[in-house]
Amino acid sequence: MNKKAAERIVRAAVAVLVGASVFWWAPVMPASRVQASSCAHENCEWVTMVKPTCSKPGKEVMICQDCEEILETEEIEKTEHKGKWEKTQDPTCAHEGVRSYVCKNCRFVIKTEAIPVKNHRFIWKTTVKATCGGNGIRQQVCKNCGATGKSESVSSKKRHKYGSWSIESIEVKGRTVKVSQKRICTACGKDNQAVKGTTAAFSGKHNTNKFYYKYTPKTGRIVVLCSECHKSVTGKITGGKLEFTKPKKDNSKPKSKGWKMLRR
């Protein structure tokens, strides 16, 4: 009997229980078959029953070519994995990536390697805006992971936006009037400008309760009037100073609209 014939007979006659490595067979043999009990088993051959793979071992049996009795069974070792590299986790600037050597047949992970982290992709972002009241700050921030890098100051090029002038104080000092004014930046709310000025002395004796004043907040212009001697002075802000004109004749009526009494 040749090898092919033996394989056909085995496939038709043998039931294989692979997990337990046990074989039952009940072949239908031609009448000329040699009885196993009287066979010397001198004409034997190994036949593969289960081909091995990289995930499971195979099985082979030794069969007598004369009586077709299975004499031995053996396990065939697994075949080697056939691997290829695959990226299983992309690297970022915060974490390493992973690549795996995976079997093309059974997907078994043979080995893994780390992929180095990527460089940060920094962009500049303003964290504190520059204002007329002070410098700002900008910092490097990674657009991928949010990590921060170096920071630097941003010089302020903005000018203060001052509001209207207000009178801080106005008081009579003998025959003169002392005035203090101030205005604050509406943008930063911190920086302020202050000016002070004192009028020239009004002539003669004066009743301090006779002084009146008229004020324009937008320009800081102030007019001080003495209703007793009918003279007035005008104060204007020039070059960061409040300067007054000399007293001059003024017949304005202090009780008209806009005038306020200056009390000591």
PDB file of C-alpha atoms in Angstrom:
ATOM      1  CA  MET A   1       0.000   0.000   0.000  1.00  0.00           C
ATOM      2  CA  ASN A   2       1.430   3.399  -0.906  1.00  0.00           C
ATOM      3  CA  LYS A   3       1.425   6.499   1.267  1.00  0.00           C
ATOM      4  CA  LYS A   4      -1.551   8.209  -0.402  1.00  0.00           C
ATOM      5  CA  ALA A   5      -3.717   5.147  -0.041  1.00  0.00           C
ATOM      6  CA  ALA A   6      -2.823   4.930   3.650  1.00  0.00           C
ATOM      7  CA  GLU A   7      -3.757   8.568   4.210  1.00  0.00           C
ATOM      8  CA  ARG A   8      -7.139   8.061   2.523  1.00  0.00           C
ATOM      9  CA  ILE A   9      -7.867   5.040   4.701  1.00  0.00           C
ATOM     10  CA  VAL A  10      -6.840   6.866   7.867  1.00  0.00           C
ATOM     11  CA  ARG A  11      -8.968   9.910   7.084  1.00  0.00           C
ATOM     12  CA  ALA A  12     -11.975   7.683   6.428  1.00  0.00           C
ATOM     13  CA  ALA A  13     -11.501   5.337   9.361  1.00  0.00           C
ATOM     14  CA  VAL A  14      -9.923   7.293  12.234  1.00  0.00           C
ATOM     15  CA  ALA A  15     -11.783   9.651  14.579  1.00  0.00           C
ATOM     16  CA  VAL A  16      -9.356  11.978  16.357  1.00  0.00           C
ATOM     17  CA  LEU A  17      -9.929  13.519  19.735  1.00  0.00           C
ATOM     18  CA  VAL A  18      -7.154  16.129  19.676  1.00  0.00           C
ATOM     19  CA  GLY A  19      -7.495  17.449  23.217  1.00  0.00           C
ATOM     20  CA  ALA A  20      -7.075  14.029  24.744  1.00  0.00           C
ATOM     21  CA  SER A  21      -4.789  12.676  22.000  1.00  0.00           C
ATOM     22  CA  VAL A  22      -6.966   9.559  21.726  1.00  0.00           C
ATOM     23  CA  PHE A  23      -7.912   7.841  18.444  1.00  0.00           C
ATOM     24  CA  TRP A  24     -10.843   5.459  17.786  1.00  0.00           C
ATOM     25  CA  TRP A  25     -11.060   3.789  14.476  1.00  0.00           C
ATOM     26  CA  ALA A  26     -13.361   1.314  12.820  1.00  0.00           C
ATOM     27  CA  PRO A  27     -12.121   0.957   9.277  1.00  0.00           C
ATOM     28  CA  VAL A  28     -13.922  -0.876   6.598  1.00  0.00           C
ATOM     29  CA  MET A  29     -11.103  -2.926   5.147  1.00  0.00           C
ATOM     30  CA  PRO A  30     -10.878  -5.038   2.071  1.00  0.00           C
ATOM     31  CA  ALA A  31     -11.025  -8.814   2.598  1.00  0.00           C
ATOM     32  CA  SER A  32      -7.337  -9.178   1.845  1.00  0.00           C
ATOM     33  CA  ARG A  33      -6.303  -7.004   4.818  1.00  0.00           C
ATOM     34  CA  VAL A  34      -3.807  -8.559   7.186  1.00  0.00           C
ATOM     35  CA  GLN A  35      -5.114  -9.022  10.712  1.00  0.00           C
ATOM     36  CA  ALA A  36      -3.360  -6.817  13.289  1.00  0.00           C
ATOM     37  CA  SER A  37      -2.984  -9.679  15.700  1.00  0.00           C
ATOM     38  CA  SER A  38      -0.884 -11.639  13.242  1.00  0.00           C
ATOM     39  CA  CYS A  39       0.878  -8.639  11.578  1.00  0.00           C
ATOM     40  CA  ALA A  40       4.558  -8.126  12.252  1.00  0.00           C
ATOM     41  CA  HIS A  41       4.179  -4.348  11.542  1.00  0.00           C
ATOM     42  CA  GLU A  42       7.257  -4.277   9.387  1.00  0.00           C
ATOM     43  CA  ASN A  43       5.877  -1.885   6.791  1.00  0.00           C
ATOM     44  CA  CYS A  44       5.055   1.316   8.773  1.00  0.00           C
ATOM     45  CA  GLU A  45       4.851   5.000   7.829  1.00  0.00           C
ATOM     46  CA  TRP A  46       4.214   8.317   9.606  1.00  0.00           C
ATOM     47  CA  VAL A  47       1.143  10.220   8.425  1.00  0.00           C
ATOM     48  CA  THR A  48       0.275  13.837   9.408  1.00  0.00           C
ATOM     49  CA  MET A  49      -3.237  14.079  10.825  1.00  0.00           C
ATOM     50  CA  VAL A  50      -3.278  17.733  11.963  1.00  0.00           C
ATOM     51  CA  LYS A  51      -0.958  20.307  10.504  1.00  0.00           C
ATOM     52  CA  PRO A  52       0.753  22.501  13.072  1.00  0.00           C
ATOM     53  CA  THR A  53       0.299  26.287  13.115  1.00  0.00           C
ATOM     54  CA  CYS A  54       1.947  29.089  15.090  1.00  0.00           C
ATOM     55  CA  SER A  55      -0.879  28.916  17.627  1.00  0.00           C
ATOM     56  CA  LYS A  56      -1.558  25.141  17.880  1.00  0.00           C
ATOM     57  CA  PRO A  57       0.624  22.028  17.659  1.00  0.00           C
ATOM     58  CA  GLY A  58      -0.075  19.379  15.037  1.00  0.00           C
ATOM     59  CA  LYS A  59      -0.523  15.579  15.271  1.00  0.00           C
ATOM     60  CA  GLU A  60       1.043  12.721  13.373  1.00  0.00           C
ATOM     61  CA  VAL A  61       0.499   8.953  13.620  1.00  0.00           C
ATOM     62  CA  MET A  62       2.528   5.907  12.678  1.00  0.00           C
ATOM     63  CA  ILE A  63       0.361   3.467  10.638  1.00  0.00           C
ATOM     64  CA  CYS A  64       1.172  -0.053   9.615  1.00  0.00           C
ATOM     65  CA  GLN A  65       0.817  -0.202   5.830  1.00  0.00           C
ATOM     66  CA  ASP A  66      -0.213  -3.859   5.994  1.00  0.00           C
ATOM     67  CA  CYS A  67      -2.856  -3.940   8.723  1.00  0.00           C
ATOM     68  CA  GLU A  68      -3.482  -0.183   9.082  1.00  0.00           C
ATOM     69  CA  GLU A  69      -3.133  -0.257  12.836  1.00  0.00           C
ATOM     70  CA  ILE A  70      -2.085   3.038  14.427  1.00  0.00           C
ATOM     71  CA  LEU A  71       1.000   2.215  16.384  1.00  0.00           C
ATOM     72  CA  GLU A  72       2.125   5.599  17.693  1.00  0.00           C
ATOM     73  CA  THR A  73       0.971   9.227  17.895  1.00  0.00           C
ATOM     74  CA  GLU A  74       3.180  12.248  18.328  1.00  0.00           C
ATOM     75  CA  GLU A  75       2.669  15.959  18.671  1.00  0.00           C
ATOM     76  CA  ILE A  76       4.206  18.199  16.038  1.00  0.00           C
ATOM     77  CA  GLU A  77       5.683  21.402  17.452  1.00  0.00           C
ATOM     78  CA  LYS A  78       4.094  24.737  16.620  1.00  0.00           C
ATOM     79  CA  THR A  79       5.503  26.632  13.679  1.00  0.00           C
ATOM     80  CA  GLU A  80       7.311  29.949  14.207  1.00  0.00           C
ATOM     81  CA  HIS A  81       5.358  33.206  14.203  1.00  0.00           C
ATOM     82  CA  LYS A  82       5.653  35.411  11.127  1.00  0.00           C
ATOM     83  CA  GLY A  83       5.588  38.904  12.481  1.00  0.00           C
ATOM     84  CA  LYS A  84       5.356  42.458  11.217  1.00  0.00           C
ATOM     85  CA  TRP A  85       5.667  45.810  13.027  1.00  0.00           C
ATOM     86  CA  GLU A  86       2.476  47.756  13.708  1.00  0.00           C
ATOM     87  CA  LYS A  87       1.917  51.046  15.505  1.00  0.00           C
ATOM     88  CA  THR A  88      -0.477  50.365  18.353  1.00  0.00           C
ATOM     89  CA  GLN A  89      -0.309  53.736  20.111  1.00  0.00           C
ATOM     90  CA  ASP A  90       0.763  57.043  18.622  1.00  0.00           C
ATOM     91  CA  PRO A  91       3.333  59.055  20.585  1.00  0.00           C
ATOM     92  CA  THR A  92       2.491  62.545  21.788  1.00  0.00           C
ATOM     93  CA  CYS A  93       4.532  65.310  23.360  1.00  0.00           C
ATOM     94  CA  ALA A  94       3.325  64.085  26.754  1.00  0.00           C
ATOM     95  CA  HIS A  95       3.518  60.284  26.394  1.00  0.00           C
ATOM     96  CA  GLU A  96       5.574  57.700  24.549  1.00  0.00           C
ATOM     97  CA  GLY A  97       3.939  55.695  21.812  1.00  0.00           C
ATOM     98  CA  VAL A  98       3.998  51.895  21.380  1.00  0.00           C
ATOM     99  CA  ARG A  99       4.708  49.704  18.383  1.00  0.00           C
ATOM    100  CA  SER A 100       4.146  45.944  18.427  1.00  0.00           C
ATOM    101  CA  TYR A 101       5.640  43.047  16.487  1.00  0.00           C
ATOM    102  CA  VAL A 102       2.459  41.081  15.675  1.00  0.00           C
ATOM    103  CA  CYS A 103       2.136  37.640  14.040  1.00  0.00           C
ATOM    104  CA  LYS A 104       0.453  37.998  10.658  1.00  0.00           C
ATOM    105  CA  ASN A 105      -1.294  34.639  11.082  1.00  0.00           C
ATOM    106  CA  CYS A 106      -2.581  34.480  14.646  1.00  0.00           C
ATOM    107  CA  ARG A 107      -2.173  38.160  15.777  1.00  0.00           C
ATOM    108  CA  PHE A 108      -0.033  37.113  18.738  1.00  0.00           C
ATOM    109  CA  VAL A 109       2.024  40.064  20.054  1.00  0.00           C
ATOM    110  CA  ILE A 110       5.582  38.821  19.934  1.00  0.00           C
ATOM    111  CA  LYS A 111       7.217  41.937  21.406  1.00  0.00           C
ATOM    112  CA  THR A 112       6.658  45.658  21.886  1.00  0.00           C
ATOM    113  CA  GLU A 113       8.858  48.741  21.738  1.00  0.00           C
ATOM    114  CA  ALA A 114       8.406  52.325  22.922  1.00  0.00           C
ATOM    115  CA  ILE A 115       8.212  55.141  20.392  1.00  0.00           C
ATOM    116  CA  PRO A 116       9.938  58.302  21.695  1.00  0.00           C
ATOM    117  CA  VAL A 117       7.779  61.281  22.661  1.00  0.00           C
ATOM    118  CA  LYS A 118       7.315  64.080  20.165  1.00  0.00           C
ATOM    119  CA  ASN A 119       8.602  67.603  20.655  1.00  0.00           C
ATOM    120  CA  HIS A 120       6.166  70.169  22.026  1.00  0.00           C
ATOM    121  CA  ARG A 121       4.575  72.486  19.458  1.00  0.00           C
ATOM    122  CA  PHE A 122       4.740  75.770  21.312  1.00  0.00           C
ATOM    123  CA  ILE A 123       2.768  78.843  20.366  1.00  0.00           C
ATOM    124  CA  TRP A 124       2.775  82.164  22.133  1.00  0.00           C
ATOM    125  CA  LYS A 125      -0.344  83.122  24.080  1.00  0.00           C
ATOM    126  CA  THR A 126      -1.077  86.295  26.015  1.00  0.00           C
ATOM    127  CA  THR A 127      -1.829  85.421  29.619  1.00  0.00           C
ATOM    128  CA  VAL A 128      -1.941  88.986  30.950  1.00  0.00           C
ATOM    129  CA  LYS A 129      -2.870  91.797  28.584  1.00  0.00           C
ATOM    130  CA  ALA A 130      -0.712  94.876  28.537  1.00  0.00           C
ATOM    131  CA  THR A 131      -2.610  97.965  29.592  1.00  0.00           C
ATOM    132  CA  CYS A 132      -1.821 101.603  30.047  1.00  0.00           C
ATOM    133  CA  GLY A 133      -1.349 100.735  33.693  1.00  0.00           C
ATOM    134  CA  GLY A 134       1.386  98.121  33.243  1.00  0.00           C
ATOM    135  CA  ASN A 135       3.118  95.525  31.114  1.00  0.00           C
ATOM    136  CA  GLY A 136       1.507  92.282  30.043  1.00  0.00           C
ATOM    137  CA  ILE A 137       2.808  88.707  30.007  1.00  0.00           C
ATOM    138  CA  ARG A 138       2.889  86.163  27.209  1.00  0.00           C
ATOM    139  CA  GLN A 139       3.821  82.500  27.562  1.00  0.00           C
ATOM    140  CA  GLN A 140       4.621  79.528  25.376  1.00  0.00           C
ATOM    141  CA  VAL A 141       1.843  76.913  25.407  1.00  0.00           C
ATOM    142  CA  CYS A 142       1.966  73.546  23.609  1.00  0.00           C
ATOM    143  CA  LYS A 143      -0.979  73.350  21.207  1.00  0.00           C
ATOM    144  CA  ASN A 144      -1.169  69.578  21.665  1.00  0.00           C
ATOM    145  CA  CYS A 145      -0.916  68.917  25.391  1.00  0.00           C
ATOM    146  CA  GLY A 146      -1.158  72.368  26.998  1.00  0.00           C
ATOM    147  CA  ALA A 147       2.294  72.215  28.625  1.00  0.00           C
ATOM    148  CA  THR A 148       3.831  75.637  29.270  1.00  0.00           C
ATOM    149  CA  GLY A 149       7.262  76.850  28.265  1.00  0.00           C
ATOM    150  CA  LYS A 150       9.080  80.110  28.842  1.00  0.00           C
ATOM    151  CA  SER A 151       7.296  83.402  29.444  1.00  0.00           C
ATOM    152  CA  GLU A 152       8.214  87.014  28.845  1.00  0.00           C
ATOM    153  CA  SER A 153       6.995  90.501  29.584  1.00  0.00           C
ATOM    154  CA  VAL A 154       5.078  92.467  26.965  1.00  0.00           C
ATOM    155  CA  SER A 155       5.796  96.186  27.082  1.00  0.00           C
ATOM    156  CA  SER A 156       2.809  98.451  27.276  1.00  0.00           C
ATOM    157  CA  LYS A 157       2.455 100.915  24.401  1.00  0.00           C
ATOM    158  CA  LYS A 158      -0.989 102.121  25.320  1.00  0.00           C
ATOM    159  CA  ARG A 159      -1.664 105.611  26.579  1.00  0.00           C
ATOM    160  CA  HIS A 160      -3.857 106.435  29.506  1.00  0.00           C
ATOM    161  CA  LYS A 161      -7.409 107.508  28.747  1.00  0.00           C
ATOM    162  CA  TYR A 162      -8.253 110.044  31.383  1.00  0.00           C
ATOM    163  CA  GLY A 163     -11.765 110.987  32.362  1.00  0.00           C
ATOM    164  CA  SER A 164     -13.008 114.340  33.570  1.00  0.00           C
ATOM    165  CA  TRP A 165     -11.313 116.432  36.214  1.00  0.00           C
ATOM    166  CA  SER A 166     -12.730 116.574  39.724  1.00  0.00           C
ATOM    167  CA  ILE A 167     -12.041 118.954  42.560  1.00  0.00           C
ATOM    168  CA  GLU A 168     -10.228 117.245  45.397  1.00  0.00           C
ATOM    169  CA  SER A 169     -10.219 120.272  47.651  1.00  0.00           C
ATOM    170  CA  ILE A 170     -10.841 124.038  47.478  1.00  0.00           C
ATOM    171  CA  GLU A 171     -10.187 126.294  50.462  1.00  0.00           C
ATOM    172  CA  VAL A 172      -9.620 129.916  51.388  1.00  0.00           C
ATOM    173  CA  LYS A 173      -6.227 130.887  52.786  1.00  0.00           C
ATOM    174  CA  GLY A 174      -6.508 134.465  53.898  1.00  0.00           C
ATOM    175  CA  ARG A 175      -7.123 136.499  50.706  1.00  0.00           C
ATOM    176  CA  THR A 176      -6.127 133.632  48.411  1.00  0.00           C
ATOM    177  CA  VAL A 177      -7.892 130.431  47.297  1.00  0.00           C
ATOM    178  CA  LYS A 178      -6.067 127.088  47.069  1.00  0.00           C
ATOM    179  CA  VAL A 179      -7.408 124.463  44.640  1.00  0.00           C
ATOM    180  CA  SER A 180      -6.489 120.774  44.137  1.00  0.00           C
ATOM    181  CA  GLN A 181      -7.808 118.776  41.146  1.00  0.00           C
ATOM    182  CA  LYS A 182      -7.470 115.169  39.958  1.00  0.00           C
ATOM    183  CA  ARG A 183      -8.499 112.874  37.112  1.00  0.00           C
ATOM    184  CA  ILE A 184      -8.203 109.077  36.775  1.00  0.00           C
ATOM    185  CA  CYS A 185      -7.496 106.856  33.764  1.00  0.00           C
ATOM    186  CA  THR A 186     -10.749 105.189  32.684  1.00  0.00           C
ATOM    187  CA  ALA A 187      -8.861 102.253  31.099  1.00  0.00           C
ATOM    188  CA  CYS A 188      -6.721 101.000  33.975  1.00  0.00           C
ATOM    189  CA  GLY A 189      -8.456 102.781  36.861  1.00  0.00           C
ATOM    190  CA  LYS A 190      -5.125 103.190  38.617  1.00  0.00           C
ATOM    191  CA  ASP A 191      -3.077 105.966  37.134  1.00  0.00           C
ATOM    192  CA  ASN A 192      -4.144 109.482  38.051  1.00  0.00           C
ATOM    193  CA  GLN A 193      -3.071 113.018  37.373  1.00  0.00           C
ATOM    194  CA  ALA A 194      -3.201 115.666  40.063  1.00  0.00           C
ATOM    195  CA  VAL A 195      -2.674 119.421  39.865  1.00  0.00           C
ATOM    196  CA  LYS A 196      -2.630 122.175  42.453  1.00  0.00           C
ATOM    197  CA  GLY A 197      -2.768 125.927  42.231  1.00  0.00           C
ATOM    198  CA  THR A 198      -3.207 129.011  44.407  1.00  0.00           C
ATOM    199  CA  THR A 199      -4.803 132.251  43.267  1.00  0.00           C
ATOM    200  CA  ALA A 200      -3.152 135.628  43.602  1.00  0.00           C
ATOM    201  CA  ALA A 201      -4.293 137.619  46.636  1.00  0.00           C
ATOM    202  CA  PHE A 202      -7.521 139.518  46.217  1.00  0.00           C
ATOM    203  CA  SER A 203      -7.107 143.214  47.219  1.00  0.00           C
ATOM    204  CA  GLY A 204      -8.523 144.724  50.358  1.00  0.00           C
ATOM    205  CA  LYS A 205     -10.404 143.008  53.111  1.00  0.00           C
ATOM    206  CA  HIS A 206     -12.673 140.163  52.166  1.00  0.00           C
ATOM    207  CA  ASN A 207     -15.422 138.237  53.798  1.00  0.00           C
ATOM    208  CA  THR A 208     -14.453 134.637  53.151  1.00  0.00           C
ATOM    209  CA  ASN A 209     -18.092 133.666  52.825  1.00  0.00           C
ATOM    210  CA  LYS A 210     -18.400 135.843  49.745  1.00  0.00           C
ATOM    211  CA  PHE A 211     -16.311 133.596  47.451  1.00  0.00           C
ATOM    212  CA  TYR A 212     -18.047 131.639  44.676  1.00  0.00           C
ATOM    213  CA  TYR A 213     -16.708 129.350  42.017  1.00  0.00           C
ATOM    214  CA  LYS A 214     -17.757 127.874  38.667  1.00  0.00           C
ATOM    215  CA  TYR A 215     -16.181 124.639  37.465  1.00  0.00           C
ATOM    216  CA  THR A 216     -15.913 122.775  34.100  1.00  0.00           C
ATOM    217  CA  PRO A 217     -14.996 119.078  34.745  1.00  0.00           C
ATOM    218  CA  LYS A 218     -14.075 118.269  31.129  1.00  0.00           C
ATOM    219  CA  THR A 219     -11.248 120.822  30.940  1.00  0.00           C
ATOM    220  CA  GLY A 220     -10.635 121.422  34.638  1.00  0.00           C
ATOM    221  CA  ARG A 221     -11.210 125.153  34.130  1.00  0.00           C
ATOM    222  CA  ILE A 222     -12.273 126.937  37.331  1.00  0.00           C
ATOM    223  CA  VAL A 223     -13.367 130.542  37.924  1.00  0.00           C
ATOM    224  CA  VAL A 224     -13.240 131.979  41.459  1.00  0.00           C
ATOM    225  CA  LEU A 225     -15.317 135.094  42.079  1.00  0.00           C
ATOM    226  CA  CYS A 226     -15.389 137.440  45.029  1.00  0.00           C
ATOM    227  CA  SER A 227     -18.900 138.909  45.255  1.00  0.00           C
ATOM    228  CA  GLU A 228     -17.647 141.583  47.647  1.00  0.00           C
ATOM    229  CA  CYS A 229     -14.993 143.222  45.473  1.00  0.00           C
ATOM    230  CA  HIS A 230     -16.495 141.981  42.168  1.00  0.00           C
ATOM    231  CA  LYS A 231     -13.253 140.472  40.911  1.00  0.00           C
ATOM    232  CA  SER A 232     -12.503 136.992  39.624  1.00  0.00           C
ATOM    233  CA  VAL A 233      -9.591 134.773  38.636  1.00  0.00           C
ATOM    234  CA  THR A 234      -9.568 131.915  36.065  1.00  0.00           C
ATOM    235  CA  GLY A 235      -7.560 128.752  36.594  1.00  0.00           C
ATOM    236  CA  LYS A 236      -6.390 126.633  33.623  1.00  0.00           C
ATOM    237  CA  ILE A 237      -4.390 123.406  33.569  1.00  0.00           C
ATOM    238  CA  THR A 238      -1.222 123.855  31.512  1.00  0.00           C
ATOM    239  CA  GLY A 239       1.759 121.485  31.429  1.00  0.00           C
ATOM    240  CA  GLY A 240       0.573 119.540  34.472  1.00  0.00           C
ATOM    241  CA  LYS A 241       0.050 122.712  36.518  1.00  0.00           C
ATOM    242  CA  LEU A 242      -2.989 124.720  37.575  1.00  0.00           C
ATOM    243  CA  GLU A 243      -2.251 128.365  36.850  1.00  0.00           C
ATOM    244  CA  PHE A 244      -4.500 131.318  37.681  1.00  0.00           C
ATOM    245  CA  THR A 245      -4.897 134.679  35.989  1.00  0.00           C
ATOM    246  CA  LYS A 246      -4.598 137.882  38.015  1.00  0.00           C
ATOM    247  CA  PRO A 247      -7.792 139.177  39.655  1.00  0.00           C
ATOM    248  CA  LYS A 248      -9.837 141.288  37.273  1.00  0.00           C
ATOM    249  CA  LYS A 249     -13.130 143.127  37.394  1.00  0.00           C
ATOM    250  CA  ASP A 250     -16.126 140.788  37.089  1.00  0.00           C
ATOM    251  CA  ASN A 251     -19.749 141.861  37.497  1.00  0.00           C
ATOM    252  CA  SER A 252     -21.158 138.326  37.252  1.00  0.00           C
ATOM    253  CA  LYS A 253     -24.077 137.556  39.498  1.00  0.00           C
ATOM    254  CA  PRO A 254     -23.017 134.646  41.756  1.00  0.00           C
ATOM    255  CA  LYS A 255     -26.605 133.588  42.317  1.00  0.00           C
ATOM    256  CA  SER A 256     -27.041 132.789  38.618  1.00  0.00           C
ATOM    257  CA  LYS A 257     -26.823 129.227  37.219  1.00  0.00           C
ATOM    258  CA  GLY A 258     -23.475 127.404  37.606  1.00  0.00           C
ATOM    259  CA  TRP A 259     -22.053 129.313  40.566  1.00  0.00           C
ATOM    260  CA  LYS A 260     -21.441 127.596  43.907  1.00  0.00           C
ATOM    261  CA  MET A 261     -20.585 129.185  47.207  1.00  0.00           C
ATOM    262  CA  LEU A 262     -17.148 128.417  48.529  1.00  0.00           C
ATOM    263  CA  ARG A 263     -17.346 127.966  52.254  1.00  0.00           C
ATOM    264  CA  ARG A 264     -14.390 127.977  54.537  1.00  0.00           C
TER     265      ARG A 264
END
